[in-house]
Amino acid sequence: MDYPYKKEFSQNLVEWFHREKRDLPWRRTSDPYKIWVSEVMLQQTRVDTVIPYYNRFIDKYPTIETLAYAPQEELLKMWEGLGYYSRARNLQSGVKEVVEKYDGTVPDNRHDISKLKGVGPYTAGAILSIAYNKPEHAVDGNVMRVLSRVLNITDDIALPKTRKIFEIAVEELIDENDPGSFNQGIMDLGAMICTPTSPKCLLCPVREFCTAYNEGDPASLPVKSKKTKTKSEKYKVFIARNSNGQFLLEKRSEEGLLANMWQFPMILIEKEHEPNKKFEQTYHLQISHTIDEEFLTFKHVFSHLTWFMDCILVEVNQEKLLPTHTQFFTLEQLEQYPMPVPMLKILNVLK
DNA sequence: AACACGGGGGT
DNA sequence: ACCCCAGTGTT
């Protein structure tokens, strides 16, 4: 690497971090388990969103053992609204392995920690550097943005192989005496100063060592090829109330989108079939009458998919036994079960 | 290497 | 409306 400011960059960065770092709940602990929880929550998720979830989560599961033995339904409820729910299931799987195989002590080396479910190259490096003070790289989108500018790296960060370039760069730049502050310093810099659009270069502690600032155009980096294929699905959602005032809910498949989360039954509108009939057949019910044909209409955007939802409120009679993973609940019971945000939107209107 | 997998914030 | 993501697992 022909970057001439290795030492100065790292020193300024770490000094800035110690001066300006945000006071975050997971920065008040050195417990590797808690650092782990925070890092998993922070994957693809902003700090401000994570803070209340982290606090509730650690309150509920203060030790690695308490999380290892938690019921999955309860765990998903704690994660409700955070998204990427496989993170929660993988985290518990990894935590279980640590309890059973390592006597509850999170491994302190990349080889072992990387075998844990949900711990990829980034999270491994983050835990090792922050909790164990190991000089390990932790390259995420933030680090790639900052370093692409500092080193004027123009490779496409959407390509998996590009991450390797940044890992090598971090290995060269990292402060061996304080690797945790170095890695977190880049993250805070990326969050507070070296932002995706309109970077605040005039406030940047490493401006004078930034290649793009001095010779190029920071705002045009990093280079990232965007993929825009997103599809749409239209659903008729049935808010079905029985004569006891209970509502029908179903548990989604244990695989795929929103795995194991609960929802109001919904029928995919493909051609122009009879969704009401399909609903009655699928759930072994009879619609006695419609209470509100236009109860609620909205759309919900996922990263790769948009749901268009037409919700109808109906009164139903139970014909025979309900299908598995399907159950009537009172409004009070229903709130104990983990539901994705689009269903919470419906629930809020219903209440 | 491509894709699936949530959700919220910024402009 | 359209942009941005503090990644990992599966295929």
Short mmCIF file of N, CA and C in Angstrom, two decimals, chain A residues 92-200:
data_model
loop_
_atom_site.label_atom_id
_atom_site.label_comp_id
_atom_site.label_asym_id
_atom_site.label_seq_id
_atom_site.Cartn_x
_atom_site.Cartn_y
_atom_site.Cartn_z
N GLN A 92 -29.28 -17.07 18.77
CA GLN A 92 -29.54 -18.04 19.84
C GLN A 92 -28.83 -19.36 19.56
N SER A 93 -28.79 -19.75 18.30
CA SER A 93 -28.08 -20.97 17.93
C SER A 93 -26.60 -20.86 18.28
N GLY A 94 -26.00 -19.72 17.97
CA GLY A 94 -24.60 -19.50 18.29
C GLY A 94 -24.34 -19.46 19.79
N VAL A 95 -25.25 -18.79 20.48
CA VAL A 95 -25.13 -18.67 21.93
C VAL A 95 -25.24 -20.05 22.60
N LYS A 96 -26.14 -20.87 22.09
CA LYS A 96 -26.29 -22.23 22.62
C LYS A 96 -24.99 -23.02 22.47
N GLU A 97 -24.37 -22.85 21.29
CA GLU A 97 -23.13 -23.60 21.05
C GLU A 97 -22.03 -23.15 22.02
N VAL A 98 -21.98 -21.86 22.31
CA VAL A 98 -20.97 -21.36 23.24
C VAL A 98 -21.21 -21.94 24.64
N VAL A 99 -22.48 -21.98 25.04
CA VAL A 99 -22.80 -22.51 26.38
C VAL A 99 -22.45 -23.99 26.48
N GLU A 100 -22.78 -24.73 25.42
CA GLU A 100 -22.60 -26.17 25.48
C GLU A 100 -21.16 -26.61 25.19
N LYS A 101 -20.52 -25.92 24.25
CA LYS A 101 -19.20 -26.38 23.80
C LYS A 101 -18.05 -25.64 24.46
N TYR A 102 -18.30 -24.36 24.84
CA TYR A 102 -17.21 -23.56 25.41
C TYR A 102 -17.50 -23.13 26.83
N ASP A 103 -18.44 -23.82 27.48
CA ASP A 103 -18.75 -23.53 28.87
C ASP A 103 -19.17 -22.07 29.09
N GLY A 104 -19.80 -21.50 28.06
CA GLY A 104 -20.35 -20.15 28.21
C GLY A 104 -19.37 -19.03 27.92
N THR A 105 -18.13 -19.38 27.56
CA THR A 105 -17.15 -18.34 27.24
C THR A 105 -17.03 -18.16 25.73
N VAL A 106 -17.33 -16.95 25.27
CA VAL A 106 -17.25 -16.66 23.84
C VAL A 106 -15.80 -16.82 23.38
N PRO A 107 -15.57 -17.58 22.31
CA PRO A 107 -14.19 -17.79 21.81
C PRO A 107 -13.49 -16.45 21.51
N ASP A 108 -12.17 -16.43 21.72
CA ASP A 108 -11.43 -15.18 21.53
C ASP A 108 -10.50 -15.23 20.32
N ASN A 109 -10.81 -16.15 19.39
CA ASN A 109 -10.01 -16.21 18.16
C ASN A 109 -10.92 -16.38 16.95
N ARG A 110 -10.48 -15.89 15.82
CA ARG A 110 -11.32 -15.85 14.62
C ARG A 110 -11.72 -17.24 14.15
N HIS A 111 -10.82 -18.19 14.28
CA HIS A 111 -11.11 -19.54 13.80
C HIS A 111 -12.36 -20.12 14.48
N ASP A 112 -12.39 -20.07 15.79
CA ASP A 112 -13.51 -20.68 16.53
C ASP A 112 -14.78 -19.82 16.48
N ILE A 113 -14.60 -18.52 16.64
CA ILE A 113 -15.79 -17.66 16.74
C ILE A 113 -16.54 -17.62 15.40
N SER A 114 -15.79 -17.79 14.32
CA SER A 114 -16.42 -17.73 12.98
C SER A 114 -17.29 -18.94 12.68
N LYS A 115 -17.11 -20.00 13.47
CA LYS A 115 -17.94 -21.19 13.25
C LYS A 115 -19.33 -21.03 13.84
N LEU A 116 -19.50 -20.02 14.70
CA LEU A 116 -20.79 -19.83 15.35
C LEU A 116 -21.82 -19.29 14.36
N LYS A 117 -23.04 -19.80 14.50
CA LYS A 117 -24.11 -19.37 13.62
C LYS A 117 -24.33 -17.86 13.75
N GLY A 118 -24.42 -17.20 12.61
CA GLY A 118 -24.71 -15.76 12.60
C GLY A 118 -23.48 -14.88 12.78
N VAL A 119 -22.31 -15.51 13.00
CA VAL A 119 -21.08 -14.74 13.16
C VAL A 119 -20.26 -14.83 11.88
N GLY A 120 -20.35 -13.82 11.05
CA GLY A 120 -19.59 -13.77 9.81
C GLY A 120 -18.29 -13.01 10.01
N PRO A 121 -17.62 -12.68 8.94
CA PRO A 121 -16.32 -12.00 9.03
C PRO A 121 -16.40 -10.66 9.78
N TYR A 122 -17.47 -9.89 9.56
CA TYR A 122 -17.58 -8.60 10.23
C TYR A 122 -17.78 -8.76 11.74
N THR A 123 -18.80 -9.54 12.11
CA THR A 123 -19.14 -9.68 13.52
C THR A 123 -18.00 -10.33 14.30
N ALA A 124 -17.32 -11.28 13.68
CA ALA A 124 -16.16 -11.90 14.33
C ALA A 124 -15.13 -10.84 14.68
N GLY A 125 -14.78 -10.01 13.71
CA GLY A 125 -13.79 -8.97 13.93
C GLY A 125 -14.24 -7.94 14.96
N ALA A 126 -15.52 -7.61 14.93
CA ALA A 126 -16.04 -6.62 15.86
C ALA A 126 -15.94 -7.13 17.30
N ILE A 127 -16.36 -8.36 17.54
CA ILE A 127 -16.31 -8.92 18.90
C ILE A 127 -14.85 -9.05 19.35
N LEU A 128 -14.02 -9.59 18.47
CA LEU A 128 -12.62 -9.82 18.86
C LEU A 128 -11.90 -8.52 19.18
N SER A 129 -12.14 -7.49 18.40
CA SER A 129 -11.43 -6.22 18.62
C SER A 129 -12.00 -5.44 19.80
N ILE A 130 -13.34 -5.42 19.92
CA ILE A 130 -13.96 -4.59 20.96
C ILE A 130 -13.92 -5.27 22.32
N ALA A 131 -14.25 -6.57 22.35
CA ALA A 131 -14.35 -7.26 23.64
C ALA A 131 -13.00 -7.84 24.09
N TYR A 132 -12.17 -8.24 23.13
CA TYR A 132 -10.91 -8.93 23.48
C TYR A 132 -9.66 -8.15 23.09
N ASN A 133 -9.86 -6.95 22.54
CA ASN A 133 -8.71 -6.12 22.19
C ASN A 133 -7.76 -6.79 21.19
N LYS A 134 -8.33 -7.58 20.29
CA LYS A 134 -7.49 -8.26 19.28
C LYS A 134 -7.43 -7.41 18.01
N PRO A 135 -6.28 -7.34 17.38
CA PRO A 135 -6.14 -6.52 16.17
C PRO A 135 -6.75 -7.19 14.94
N GLU A 136 -8.06 -7.32 14.93
CA GLU A 136 -8.75 -8.00 13.83
C GLU A 136 -9.61 -7.01 13.03
N HIS A 137 -9.64 -7.19 11.74
CA HIS A 137 -10.46 -6.33 10.89
C HIS A 137 -11.94 -6.60 11.11
N ALA A 138 -12.76 -5.55 10.98
CA ALA A 138 -14.21 -5.67 11.05
C ALA A 138 -14.78 -4.78 9.95
N VAL A 139 -14.86 -5.33 8.76
CA VAL A 139 -15.20 -4.52 7.58
C VAL A 139 -16.69 -4.62 7.26
N ASP A 140 -17.37 -3.52 7.40
CA ASP A 140 -18.77 -3.44 7.00
C ASP A 140 -18.90 -2.32 5.96
N GLY A 141 -20.13 -1.99 5.63
CA GLY A 141 -20.36 -0.96 4.62
C GLY A 141 -19.78 0.38 5.04
N ASN A 142 -19.83 0.64 6.34
CA ASN A 142 -19.30 1.88 6.89
C ASN A 142 -17.80 2.01 6.69
N VAL A 143 -17.09 0.93 7.02
CA VAL A 143 -15.64 0.91 6.87
C VAL A 143 -15.26 1.04 5.40
N MET A 144 -16.02 0.38 4.54
CA MET A 144 -15.72 0.46 3.11
C MET A 144 -15.94 1.88 2.59
N ARG A 145 -16.95 2.56 3.12
CA ARG A 145 -17.18 3.93 2.68
C ARG A 145 -16.05 4.84 3.11
N VAL A 146 -15.68 4.76 4.39
CA VAL A 146 -14.63 5.64 4.91
C VAL A 146 -13.30 5.36 4.21
N LEU A 147 -12.93 4.11 4.13
CA LEU A 147 -11.62 3.78 3.57
C LEU A 147 -11.57 3.95 2.05
N SER A 148 -12.70 3.78 1.40
CA SER A 148 -12.70 4.02 -0.06
C SER A 148 -12.35 5.48 -0.32
N ARG A 149 -12.76 6.35 0.59
CA ARG A 149 -12.47 7.77 0.45
C ARG A 149 -11.04 8.09 0.89
N VAL A 150 -10.67 7.57 2.04
CA VAL A 150 -9.32 7.87 2.57
C VAL A 150 -8.24 7.35 1.61
N LEU A 151 -8.48 6.18 1.05
CA LEU A 151 -7.46 5.55 0.19
C LEU A 151 -7.80 5.67 -1.30
N ASN A 152 -8.91 6.34 -1.58
CA ASN A 152 -9.39 6.49 -2.96
C ASN A 152 -9.50 5.15 -3.69
N ILE A 153 -10.16 4.23 -3.05
CA ILE A 153 -10.39 2.90 -3.65
C ILE A 153 -11.67 2.94 -4.47
N THR A 154 -11.57 2.60 -5.74
CA THR A 154 -12.72 2.74 -6.64
C THR A 154 -13.33 1.40 -7.06
N ASP A 155 -12.88 0.32 -6.41
CA ASP A 155 -13.49 -0.99 -6.72
C ASP A 155 -14.95 -0.99 -6.29
N ASP A 156 -15.76 -1.76 -6.98
CA ASP A 156 -17.19 -1.86 -6.70
C ASP A 156 -17.43 -2.63 -5.40
N ILE A 157 -17.93 -1.95 -4.37
CA ILE A 157 -18.11 -2.62 -3.07
C ILE A 157 -19.29 -3.59 -3.07
N ALA A 158 -20.06 -3.61 -4.15
CA ALA A 158 -21.14 -4.59 -4.23
C ALA A 158 -20.59 -5.97 -4.57
N LEU A 159 -19.35 -6.02 -5.04
CA LEU A 159 -18.74 -7.30 -5.38
C LEU A 159 -18.11 -7.93 -4.14
N PRO A 160 -18.46 -9.18 -3.86
CA PRO A 160 -17.95 -9.85 -2.66
C PRO A 160 -16.43 -9.82 -2.55
N LYS A 161 -15.75 -9.97 -3.66
CA LYS A 161 -14.28 -10.03 -3.60
C LYS A 161 -13.64 -8.72 -3.15
N THR A 162 -14.39 -7.62 -3.28
CA THR A 162 -13.83 -6.31 -2.92
C THR A 162 -13.59 -6.18 -1.42
N ARG A 163 -14.39 -6.90 -0.63
CA ARG A 163 -14.23 -6.81 0.82
C ARG A 163 -12.81 -7.16 1.25
N LYS A 164 -12.20 -8.09 0.51
CA LYS A 164 -10.84 -8.54 0.83
C LYS A 164 -9.85 -7.38 0.77
N ILE A 165 -10.04 -6.50 -0.20
CA ILE A 165 -9.16 -5.34 -0.35
C ILE A 165 -9.20 -4.47 0.91
N PHE A 166 -10.41 -4.30 1.45
CA PHE A 166 -10.56 -3.46 2.64
C PHE A 166 -10.05 -4.16 3.90
N GLU A 167 -10.21 -5.48 3.94
CA GLU A 167 -9.68 -6.22 5.09
C GLU A 167 -8.16 -6.07 5.16
N ILE A 168 -7.52 -6.17 4.00
CA ILE A 168 -6.06 -6.02 3.96
C ILE A 168 -5.67 -4.60 4.36
N ALA A 169 -6.45 -3.63 3.89
CA ALA A 169 -6.16 -2.23 4.25
C ALA A 169 -6.25 -2.03 5.76
N VAL A 170 -7.29 -2.59 6.38
CA VAL A 170 -7.46 -2.44 7.83
C VAL A 170 -6.30 -3.11 8.57
N GLU A 171 -5.88 -4.26 8.09
CA GLU A 171 -4.76 -4.95 8.74
C GLU A 171 -3.51 -4.06 8.73
N GLU A 172 -3.35 -3.26 7.69
CA GLU A 172 -2.19 -2.37 7.59
C GLU A 172 -2.34 -1.14 8.48
N LEU A 173 -3.58 -0.67 8.61
CA LEU A 173 -3.79 0.62 9.29
C LEU A 173 -4.09 0.48 10.78
N ILE A 174 -4.60 -0.65 11.19
CA ILE A 174 -5.17 -0.79 12.53
C ILE A 174 -4.17 -0.46 13.64
N ASP A 175 -4.67 0.20 14.67
CA ASP A 175 -3.86 0.53 15.84
C ASP A 175 -3.75 -0.73 16.71
N GLU A 176 -2.56 -1.31 16.74
CA GLU A 176 -2.36 -2.58 17.46
C GLU A 176 -2.57 -2.42 18.96
N ASN A 177 -2.40 -1.20 19.46
CA ASN A 177 -2.55 -0.98 20.89
C ASN A 177 -4.01 -0.80 21.29
N ASP A 178 -4.83 -0.37 20.35
CA ASP A 178 -6.23 -0.09 20.66
C ASP A 178 -7.13 -0.41 19.46
N PRO A 179 -7.12 -1.68 19.05
CA PRO A 179 -7.86 -2.07 17.85
C PRO A 179 -9.37 -1.83 17.97
N GLY A 180 -9.89 -1.97 19.20
CA GLY A 180 -11.32 -1.75 19.39
C GLY A 180 -11.70 -0.31 19.10
N SER A 181 -10.87 0.62 19.58
CA SER A 181 -11.15 2.04 19.32
C SER A 181 -10.94 2.39 17.86
N PHE A 182 -9.98 1.73 17.23
CA PHE A 182 -9.77 1.97 15.80
C PHE A 182 -11.01 1.56 15.00
N ASN A 183 -11.47 0.33 15.23
CA ASN A 183 -12.64 -0.15 14.47
C ASN A 183 -13.90 0.66 14.77
N GLN A 184 -14.12 0.92 16.05
CA GLN A 184 -15.31 1.71 16.41
C GLN A 184 -15.16 3.15 15.95
N GLY A 185 -13.92 3.63 15.91
CA GLY A 185 -13.67 4.99 15.43
C GLY A 185 -14.08 5.15 13.98
N ILE A 186 -13.74 4.16 13.16
CA ILE A 186 -14.16 4.24 11.75
C ILE A 186 -15.68 4.21 11.66
N MET A 187 -16.31 3.40 12.50
CA MET A 187 -17.78 3.30 12.47
C MET A 187 -18.42 4.62 12.87
N ASP A 188 -17.92 5.24 13.94
CA ASP A 188 -18.48 6.52 14.36
C ASP A 188 -18.20 7.61 13.33
N LEU A 189 -17.01 7.55 12.76
CA LEU A 189 -16.68 8.52 11.72
C LEU A 189 -17.65 8.39 10.55
N GLY A 190 -17.91 7.15 10.16
CA GLY A 190 -18.84 6.91 9.06
C GLY A 190 -20.25 7.34 9.39
N ALA A 191 -20.62 7.23 10.66
CA ALA A 191 -21.98 7.58 11.07
C ALA A 191 -22.16 9.08 11.26
N MET A 192 -21.11 9.73 11.75
CA MET A 192 -21.25 11.13 12.15
C MET A 192 -20.64 12.11 11.15
N ILE A 193 -19.58 11.75 10.48
CA ILE A 193 -18.83 12.68 9.63
C ILE A 193 -18.81 12.20 8.17
N CYS A 194 -18.31 11.01 7.98
CA CYS A 194 -18.09 10.50 6.62
C CYS A 194 -19.35 9.76 6.14
N THR A 195 -20.44 10.54 6.07
CA THR A 195 -21.76 9.99 5.76
C THR A 195 -21.91 9.68 4.27
N PRO A 196 -22.86 8.84 3.92
CA PRO A 196 -23.02 8.44 2.51
C PRO A 196 -23.18 9.64 1.57
N THR A 197 -24.09 10.55 1.93
CA THR A 197 -24.23 11.76 1.12
C THR A 197 -23.83 12.97 1.96
N SER A 198 -23.37 13.98 1.34
CA SER A 198 -22.87 15.20 2.00
C SER A 198 -21.96 14.93 3.19
N PRO A 199 -20.82 14.30 2.97
CA PRO A 199 -19.87 14.10 4.08
C PRO A 199 -19.38 15.44 4.62
N LYS A 200 -19.24 15.48 5.97
CA LYS A 200 -18.85 16.73 6.63
C LYS A 200 -17.33 16.83 6.73
#
